[in-house]
GROMACS .gro file of N, CA, C and O in nm:
model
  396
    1UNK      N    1   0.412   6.783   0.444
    1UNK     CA    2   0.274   6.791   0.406
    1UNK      C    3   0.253   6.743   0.264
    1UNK      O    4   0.150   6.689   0.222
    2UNK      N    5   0.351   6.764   0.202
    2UNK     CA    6   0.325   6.704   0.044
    2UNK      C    7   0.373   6.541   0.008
    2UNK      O    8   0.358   6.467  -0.089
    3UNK      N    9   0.426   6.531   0.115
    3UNK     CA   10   0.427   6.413   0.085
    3UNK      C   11   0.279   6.298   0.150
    3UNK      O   12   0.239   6.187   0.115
    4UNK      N   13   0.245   6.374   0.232
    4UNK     CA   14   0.125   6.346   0.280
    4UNK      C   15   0.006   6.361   0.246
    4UNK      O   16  -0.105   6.323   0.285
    5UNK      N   17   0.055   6.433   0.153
    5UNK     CA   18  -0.104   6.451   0.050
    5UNK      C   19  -0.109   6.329  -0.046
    5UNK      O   20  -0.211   6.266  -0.076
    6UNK      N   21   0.030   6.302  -0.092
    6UNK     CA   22   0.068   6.240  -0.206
    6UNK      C   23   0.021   6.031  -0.172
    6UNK      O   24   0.007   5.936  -0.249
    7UNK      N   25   0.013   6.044  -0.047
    7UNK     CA   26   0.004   5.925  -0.010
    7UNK      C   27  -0.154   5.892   0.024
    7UNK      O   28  -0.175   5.781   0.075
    8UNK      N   29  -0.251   5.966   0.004
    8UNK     CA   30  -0.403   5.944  -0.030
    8UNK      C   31  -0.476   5.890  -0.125
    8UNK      O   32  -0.460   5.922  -0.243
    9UNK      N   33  -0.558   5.807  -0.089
    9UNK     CA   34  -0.559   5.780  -0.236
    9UNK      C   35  -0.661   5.865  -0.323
    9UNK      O   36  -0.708   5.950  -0.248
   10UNK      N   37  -0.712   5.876  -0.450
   10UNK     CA   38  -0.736   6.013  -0.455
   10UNK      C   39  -0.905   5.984  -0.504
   10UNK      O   40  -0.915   5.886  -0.578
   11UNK      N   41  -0.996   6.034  -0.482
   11UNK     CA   42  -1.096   6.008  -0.458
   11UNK      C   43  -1.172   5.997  -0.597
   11UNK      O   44  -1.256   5.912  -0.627
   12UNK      N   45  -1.131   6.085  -0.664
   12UNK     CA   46  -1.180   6.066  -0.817
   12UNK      C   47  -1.178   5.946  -0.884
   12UNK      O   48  -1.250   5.934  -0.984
   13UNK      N   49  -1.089   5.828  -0.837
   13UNK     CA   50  -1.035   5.753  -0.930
   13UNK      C   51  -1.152   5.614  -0.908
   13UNK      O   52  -1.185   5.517  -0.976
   14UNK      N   53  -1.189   5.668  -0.768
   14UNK     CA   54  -1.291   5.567  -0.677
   14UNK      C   55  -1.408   5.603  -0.694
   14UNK      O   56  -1.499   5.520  -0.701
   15UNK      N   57  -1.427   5.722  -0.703
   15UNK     CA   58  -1.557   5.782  -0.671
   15UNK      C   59  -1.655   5.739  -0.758
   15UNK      O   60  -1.600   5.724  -0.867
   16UNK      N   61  -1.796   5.706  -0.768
   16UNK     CA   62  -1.885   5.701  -0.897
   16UNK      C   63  -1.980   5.765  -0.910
   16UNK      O   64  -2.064   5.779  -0.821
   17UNK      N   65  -1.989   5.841  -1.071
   17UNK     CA   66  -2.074   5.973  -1.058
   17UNK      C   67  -2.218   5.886  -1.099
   17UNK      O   68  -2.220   5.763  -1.113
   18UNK      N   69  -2.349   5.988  -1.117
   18UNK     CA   70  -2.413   5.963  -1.125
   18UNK      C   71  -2.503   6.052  -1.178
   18UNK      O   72  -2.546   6.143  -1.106
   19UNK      N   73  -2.541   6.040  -1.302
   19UNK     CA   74  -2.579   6.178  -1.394
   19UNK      C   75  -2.726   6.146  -1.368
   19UNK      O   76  -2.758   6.028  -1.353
   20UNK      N   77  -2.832   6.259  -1.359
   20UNK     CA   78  -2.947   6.257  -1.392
   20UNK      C   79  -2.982   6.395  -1.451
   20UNK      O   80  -2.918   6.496  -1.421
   21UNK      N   81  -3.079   6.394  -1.533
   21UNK     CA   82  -3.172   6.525  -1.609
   21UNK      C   83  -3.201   6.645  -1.519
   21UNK      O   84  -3.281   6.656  -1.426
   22UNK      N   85  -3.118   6.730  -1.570
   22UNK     CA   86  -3.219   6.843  -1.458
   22UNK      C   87  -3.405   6.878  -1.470
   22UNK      O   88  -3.494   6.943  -1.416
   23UNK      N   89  -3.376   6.773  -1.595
   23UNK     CA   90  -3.554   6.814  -1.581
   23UNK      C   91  -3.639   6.762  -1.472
   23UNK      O   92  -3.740   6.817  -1.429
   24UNK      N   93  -3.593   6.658  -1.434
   24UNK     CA   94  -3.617   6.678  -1.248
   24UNK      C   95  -3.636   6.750  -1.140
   24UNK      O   96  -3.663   6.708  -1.027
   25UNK      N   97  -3.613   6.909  -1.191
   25UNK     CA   98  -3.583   6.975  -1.092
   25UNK      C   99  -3.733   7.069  -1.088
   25UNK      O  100  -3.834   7.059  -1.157
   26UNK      N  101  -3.688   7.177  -0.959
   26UNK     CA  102  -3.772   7.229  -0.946
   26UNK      C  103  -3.912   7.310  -1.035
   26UNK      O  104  -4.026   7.319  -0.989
   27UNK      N  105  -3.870   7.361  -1.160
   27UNK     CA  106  -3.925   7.367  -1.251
   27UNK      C  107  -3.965   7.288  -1.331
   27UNK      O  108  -4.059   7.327  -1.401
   28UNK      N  109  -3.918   7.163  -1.352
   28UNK     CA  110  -4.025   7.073  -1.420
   28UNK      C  111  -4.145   7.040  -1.326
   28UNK      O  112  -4.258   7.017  -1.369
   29UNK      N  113  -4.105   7.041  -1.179
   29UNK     CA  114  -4.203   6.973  -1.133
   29UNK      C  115  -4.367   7.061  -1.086
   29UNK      O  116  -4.483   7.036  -1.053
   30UNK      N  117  -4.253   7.201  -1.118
   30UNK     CA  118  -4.394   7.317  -1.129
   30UNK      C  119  -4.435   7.325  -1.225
   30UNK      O  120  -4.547   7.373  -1.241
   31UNK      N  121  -4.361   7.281  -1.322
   31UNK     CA  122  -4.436   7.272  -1.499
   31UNK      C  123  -4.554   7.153  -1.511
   31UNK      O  124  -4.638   7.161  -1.600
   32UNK      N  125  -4.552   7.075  -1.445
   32UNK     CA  126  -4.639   6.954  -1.452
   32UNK      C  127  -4.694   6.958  -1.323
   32UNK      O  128  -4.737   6.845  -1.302
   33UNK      N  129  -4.709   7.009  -1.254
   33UNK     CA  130  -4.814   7.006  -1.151
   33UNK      C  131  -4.916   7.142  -1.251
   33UNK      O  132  -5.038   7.135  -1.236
   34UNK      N  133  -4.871   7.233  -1.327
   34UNK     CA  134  -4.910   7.331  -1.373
   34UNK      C  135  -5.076   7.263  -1.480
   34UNK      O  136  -5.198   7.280  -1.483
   35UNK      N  137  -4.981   7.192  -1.541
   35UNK     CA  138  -5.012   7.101  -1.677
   35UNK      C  139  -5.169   7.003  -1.593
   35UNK      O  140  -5.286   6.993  -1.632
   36UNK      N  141  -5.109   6.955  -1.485
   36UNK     CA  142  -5.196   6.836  -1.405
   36UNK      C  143  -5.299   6.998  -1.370
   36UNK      O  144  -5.392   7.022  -1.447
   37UNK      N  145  -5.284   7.049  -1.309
   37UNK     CA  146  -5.407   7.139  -1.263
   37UNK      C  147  -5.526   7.162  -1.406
   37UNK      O  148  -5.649   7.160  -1.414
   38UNK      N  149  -5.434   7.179  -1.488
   38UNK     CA  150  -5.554   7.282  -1.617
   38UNK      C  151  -5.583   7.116  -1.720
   38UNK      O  152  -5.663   7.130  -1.812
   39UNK      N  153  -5.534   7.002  -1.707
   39UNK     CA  154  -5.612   6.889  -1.759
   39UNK      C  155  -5.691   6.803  -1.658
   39UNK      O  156  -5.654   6.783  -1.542
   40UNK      N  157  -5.833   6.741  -1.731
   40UNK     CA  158  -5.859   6.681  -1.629
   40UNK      C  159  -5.872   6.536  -1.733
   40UNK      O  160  -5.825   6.527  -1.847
   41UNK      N  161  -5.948   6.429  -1.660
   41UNK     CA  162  -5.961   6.301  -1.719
   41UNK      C  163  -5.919   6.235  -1.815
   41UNK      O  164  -6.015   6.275  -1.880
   42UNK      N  165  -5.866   6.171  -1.886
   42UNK     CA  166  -5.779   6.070  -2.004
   42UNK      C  167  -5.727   6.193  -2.030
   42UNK      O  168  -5.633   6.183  -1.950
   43UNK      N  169  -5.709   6.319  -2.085
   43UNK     CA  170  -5.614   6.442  -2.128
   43UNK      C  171  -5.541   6.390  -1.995
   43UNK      O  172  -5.451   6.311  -2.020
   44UNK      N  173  -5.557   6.411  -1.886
   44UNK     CA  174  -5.416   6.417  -1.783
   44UNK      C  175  -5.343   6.299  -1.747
   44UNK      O  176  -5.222   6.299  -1.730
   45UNK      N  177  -5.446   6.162  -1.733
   45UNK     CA  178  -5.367   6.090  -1.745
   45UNK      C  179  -5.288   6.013  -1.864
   45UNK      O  180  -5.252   5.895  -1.874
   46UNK      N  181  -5.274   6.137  -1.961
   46UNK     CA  182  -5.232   6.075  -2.084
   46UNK      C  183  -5.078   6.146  -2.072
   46UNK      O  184  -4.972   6.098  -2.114
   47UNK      N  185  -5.096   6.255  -2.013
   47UNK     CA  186  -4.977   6.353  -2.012
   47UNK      C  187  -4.901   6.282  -1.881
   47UNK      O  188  -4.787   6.236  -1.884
   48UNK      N  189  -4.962   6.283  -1.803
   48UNK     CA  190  -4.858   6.207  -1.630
   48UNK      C  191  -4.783   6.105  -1.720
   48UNK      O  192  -4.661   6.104  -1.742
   49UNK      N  193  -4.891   6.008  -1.776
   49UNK     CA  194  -4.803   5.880  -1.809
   49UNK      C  195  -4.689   5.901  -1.888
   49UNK      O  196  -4.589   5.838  -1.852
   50UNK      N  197  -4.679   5.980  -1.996
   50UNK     CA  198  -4.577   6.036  -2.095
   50UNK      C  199  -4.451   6.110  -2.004
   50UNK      O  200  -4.336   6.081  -2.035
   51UNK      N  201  -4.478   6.208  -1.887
   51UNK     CA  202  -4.416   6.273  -1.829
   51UNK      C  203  -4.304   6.185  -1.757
   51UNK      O  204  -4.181   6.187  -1.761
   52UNK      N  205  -4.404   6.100  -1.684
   52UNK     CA  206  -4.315   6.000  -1.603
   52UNK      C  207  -4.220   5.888  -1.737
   52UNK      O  208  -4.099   5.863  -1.738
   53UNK      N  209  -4.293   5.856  -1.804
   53UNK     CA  210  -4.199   5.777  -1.872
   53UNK      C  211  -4.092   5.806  -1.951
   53UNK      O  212  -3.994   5.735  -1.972
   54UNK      N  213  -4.124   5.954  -2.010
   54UNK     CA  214  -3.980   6.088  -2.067
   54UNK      C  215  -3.930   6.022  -1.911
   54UNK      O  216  -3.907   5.901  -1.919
   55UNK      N  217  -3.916   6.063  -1.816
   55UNK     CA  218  -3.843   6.073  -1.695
   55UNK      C  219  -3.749   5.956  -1.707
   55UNK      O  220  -3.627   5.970  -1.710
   56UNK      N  221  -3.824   5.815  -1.716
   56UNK     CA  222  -3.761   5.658  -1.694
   56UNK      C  223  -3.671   5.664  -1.807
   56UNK      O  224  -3.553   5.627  -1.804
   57UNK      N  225  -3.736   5.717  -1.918
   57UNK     CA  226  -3.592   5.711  -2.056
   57UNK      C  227  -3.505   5.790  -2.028
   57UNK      O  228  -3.389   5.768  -2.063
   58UNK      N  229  -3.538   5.902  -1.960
   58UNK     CA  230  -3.387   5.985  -1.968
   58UNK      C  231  -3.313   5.949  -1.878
   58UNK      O  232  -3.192   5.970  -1.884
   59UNK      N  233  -3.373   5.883  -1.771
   59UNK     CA  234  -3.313   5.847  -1.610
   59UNK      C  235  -3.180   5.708  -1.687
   59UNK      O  236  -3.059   5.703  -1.665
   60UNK      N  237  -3.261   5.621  -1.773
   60UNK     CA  238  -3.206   5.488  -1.826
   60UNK      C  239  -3.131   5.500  -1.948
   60UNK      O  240  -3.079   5.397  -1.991
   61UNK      N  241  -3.113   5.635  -2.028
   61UNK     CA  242  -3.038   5.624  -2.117
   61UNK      C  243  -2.911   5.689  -2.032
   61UNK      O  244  -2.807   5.636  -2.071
   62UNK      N  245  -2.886   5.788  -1.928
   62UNK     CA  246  -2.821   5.834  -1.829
   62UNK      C  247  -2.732   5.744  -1.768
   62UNK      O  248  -2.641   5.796  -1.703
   63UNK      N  249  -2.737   5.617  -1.773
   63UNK     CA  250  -2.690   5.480  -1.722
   63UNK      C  251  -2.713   5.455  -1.570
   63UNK      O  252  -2.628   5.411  -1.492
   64UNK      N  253  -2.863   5.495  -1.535
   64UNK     CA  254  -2.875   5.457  -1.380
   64UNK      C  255  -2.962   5.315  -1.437
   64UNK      O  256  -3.014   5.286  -1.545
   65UNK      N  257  -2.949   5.240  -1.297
   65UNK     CA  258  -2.989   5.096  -1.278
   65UNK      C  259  -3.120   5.116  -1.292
   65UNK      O  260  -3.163   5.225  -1.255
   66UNK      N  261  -3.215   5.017  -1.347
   66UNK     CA  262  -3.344   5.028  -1.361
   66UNK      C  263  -3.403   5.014  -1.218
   66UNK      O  264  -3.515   5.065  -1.221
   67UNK      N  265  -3.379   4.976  -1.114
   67UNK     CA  266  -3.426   4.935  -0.965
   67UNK      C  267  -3.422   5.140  -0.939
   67UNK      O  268  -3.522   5.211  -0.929
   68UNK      N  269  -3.287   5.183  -0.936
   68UNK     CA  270  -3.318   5.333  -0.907
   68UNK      C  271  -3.362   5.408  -0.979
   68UNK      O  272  -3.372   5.517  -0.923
   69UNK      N  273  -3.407   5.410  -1.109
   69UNK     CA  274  -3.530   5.483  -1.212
   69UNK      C  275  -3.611   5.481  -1.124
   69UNK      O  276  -3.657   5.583  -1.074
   70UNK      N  277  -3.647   5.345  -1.086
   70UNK     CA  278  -3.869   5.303  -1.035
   70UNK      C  279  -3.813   5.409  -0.943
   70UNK      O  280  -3.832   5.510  -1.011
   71UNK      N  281  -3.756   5.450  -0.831
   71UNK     CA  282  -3.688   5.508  -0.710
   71UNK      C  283  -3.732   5.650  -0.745
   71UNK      O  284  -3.822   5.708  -0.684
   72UNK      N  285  -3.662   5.701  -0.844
   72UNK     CA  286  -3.664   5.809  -0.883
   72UNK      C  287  -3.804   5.862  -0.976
   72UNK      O  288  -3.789   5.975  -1.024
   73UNK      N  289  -3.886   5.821  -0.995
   73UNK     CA  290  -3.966   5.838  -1.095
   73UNK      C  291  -4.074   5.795  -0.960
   73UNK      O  292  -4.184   5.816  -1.011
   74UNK      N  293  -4.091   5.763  -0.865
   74UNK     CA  294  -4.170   5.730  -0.752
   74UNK      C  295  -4.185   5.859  -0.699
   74UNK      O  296  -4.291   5.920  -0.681
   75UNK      N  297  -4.030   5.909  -0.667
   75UNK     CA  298  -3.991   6.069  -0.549
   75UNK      C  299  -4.053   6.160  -0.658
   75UNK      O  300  -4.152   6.214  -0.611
   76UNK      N  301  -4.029   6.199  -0.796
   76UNK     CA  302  -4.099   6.261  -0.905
   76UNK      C  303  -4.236   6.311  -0.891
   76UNK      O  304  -4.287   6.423  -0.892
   77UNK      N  305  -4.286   6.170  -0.876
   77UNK     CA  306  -4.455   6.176  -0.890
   77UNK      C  307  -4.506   6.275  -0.707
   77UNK      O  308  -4.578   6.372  -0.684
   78UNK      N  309  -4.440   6.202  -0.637
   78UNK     CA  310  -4.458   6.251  -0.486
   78UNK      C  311  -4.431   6.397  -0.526
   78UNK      O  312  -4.532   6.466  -0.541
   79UNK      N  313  -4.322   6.449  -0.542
   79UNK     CA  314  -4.301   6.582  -0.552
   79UNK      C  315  -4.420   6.677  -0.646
   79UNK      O  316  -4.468   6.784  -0.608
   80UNK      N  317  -4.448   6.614  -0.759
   80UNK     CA  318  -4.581   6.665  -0.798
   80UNK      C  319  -4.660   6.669  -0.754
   80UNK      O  320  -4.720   6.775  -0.738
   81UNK      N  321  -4.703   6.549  -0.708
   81UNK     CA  322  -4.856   6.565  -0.595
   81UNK      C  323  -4.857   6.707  -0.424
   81UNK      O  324  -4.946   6.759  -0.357
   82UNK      N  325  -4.720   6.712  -0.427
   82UNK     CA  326  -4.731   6.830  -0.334
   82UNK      C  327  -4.722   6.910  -0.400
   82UNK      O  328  -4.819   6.979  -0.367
   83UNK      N  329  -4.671   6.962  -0.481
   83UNK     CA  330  -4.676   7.113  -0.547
   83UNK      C  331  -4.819   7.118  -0.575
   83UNK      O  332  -4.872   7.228  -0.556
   84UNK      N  333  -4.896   7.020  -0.619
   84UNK     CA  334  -5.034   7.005  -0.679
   84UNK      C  335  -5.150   7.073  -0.549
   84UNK      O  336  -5.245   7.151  -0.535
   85UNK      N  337  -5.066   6.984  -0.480
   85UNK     CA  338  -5.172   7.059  -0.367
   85UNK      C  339  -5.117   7.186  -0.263
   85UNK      O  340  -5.191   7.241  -0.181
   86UNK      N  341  -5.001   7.213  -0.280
   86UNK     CA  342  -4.926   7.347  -0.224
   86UNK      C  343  -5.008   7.464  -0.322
   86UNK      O  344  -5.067   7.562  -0.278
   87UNK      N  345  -5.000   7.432  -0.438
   87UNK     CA  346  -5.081   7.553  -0.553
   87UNK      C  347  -5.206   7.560  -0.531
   87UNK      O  348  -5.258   7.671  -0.546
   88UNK      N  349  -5.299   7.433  -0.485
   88UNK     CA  350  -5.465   7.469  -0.476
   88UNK      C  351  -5.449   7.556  -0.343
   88UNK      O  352  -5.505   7.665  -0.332
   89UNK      N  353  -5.359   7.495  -0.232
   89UNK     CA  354  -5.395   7.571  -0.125
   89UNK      C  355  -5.398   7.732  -0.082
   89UNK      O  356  -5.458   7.794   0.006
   90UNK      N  357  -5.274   7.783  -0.222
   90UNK     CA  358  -5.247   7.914  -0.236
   90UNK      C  359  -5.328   7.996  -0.361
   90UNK      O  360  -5.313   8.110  -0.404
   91UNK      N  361  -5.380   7.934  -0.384
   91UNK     CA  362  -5.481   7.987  -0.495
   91UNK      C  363  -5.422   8.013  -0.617
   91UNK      O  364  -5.299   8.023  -0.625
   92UNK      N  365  -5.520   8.030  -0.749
   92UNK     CA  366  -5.442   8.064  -0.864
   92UNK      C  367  -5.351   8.187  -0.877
   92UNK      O  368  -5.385   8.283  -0.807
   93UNK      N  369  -5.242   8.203  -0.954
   93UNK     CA  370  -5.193   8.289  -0.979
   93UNK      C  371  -5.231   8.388  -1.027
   93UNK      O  372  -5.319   8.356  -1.107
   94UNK      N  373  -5.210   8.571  -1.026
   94UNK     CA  374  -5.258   8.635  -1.088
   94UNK      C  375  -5.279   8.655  -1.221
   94UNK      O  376  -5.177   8.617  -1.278
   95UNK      N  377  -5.342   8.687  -1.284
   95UNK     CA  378  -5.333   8.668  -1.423
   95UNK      C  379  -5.222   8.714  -1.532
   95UNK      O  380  -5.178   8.666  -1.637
   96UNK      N  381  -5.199   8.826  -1.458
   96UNK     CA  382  -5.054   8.879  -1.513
   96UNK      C  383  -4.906   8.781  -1.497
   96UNK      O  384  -4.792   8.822  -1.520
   97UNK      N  385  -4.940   8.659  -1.456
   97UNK     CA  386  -4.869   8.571  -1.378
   97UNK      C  387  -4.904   8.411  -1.465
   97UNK      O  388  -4.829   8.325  -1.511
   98UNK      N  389  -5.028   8.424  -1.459
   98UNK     CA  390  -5.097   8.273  -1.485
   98UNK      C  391  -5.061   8.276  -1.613
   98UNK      O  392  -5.147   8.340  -1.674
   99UNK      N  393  -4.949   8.225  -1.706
   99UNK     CA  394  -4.977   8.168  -1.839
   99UNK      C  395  -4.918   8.043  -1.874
   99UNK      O  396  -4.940   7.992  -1.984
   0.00000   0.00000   0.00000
């Protein structure tokens, strides 16, 4: 068996990682659907545009290909627009809650 292990080749050496921001994650994207609810007109689209483009710099200083940034910063925006409308459909938070 050990020699049979030994004759694999070993996956690390092949493998290629691929770092991205956790600010991607679930909490950013409730943080800015948060942000998008309580701004409206040039205030919000001043903040989306900044949000998404923090996103493209951190995605591109990270060393992903600029073709999978647009990729990723596309699924981003999608994921906001549902939380956006998952939150109107459930109403505001309580106030002890809402800050």
């Amino acid at each position: 068996m050990a020699t049979e292990m030994t004759c694999r080749p070993a996956a690390v050496s092949e493998g290629r990682v691929i770092a991205f921001p956790s600010a991607t994650g679930t909490a950013n994207i409730e943080r800015c659907a948060r942000e998008l609810g309580r701004r409206h007109g040039a205030e919000a689209i001043e903040f989306w545009r900044a949000e998404c483009r923090r996103l493209a710099d951190q995605l591109l200083a990270a060393g992903m290909p600029e073709s999978d940034v647009g990729q990723r910063v596309m699924q981003f925006q999608q994921d906001v627009q549902i939380e956006l409308v998952l939150s109107h459909q459930n109403g505001p938070l309580p106030k002890s809650q809402n800050r």
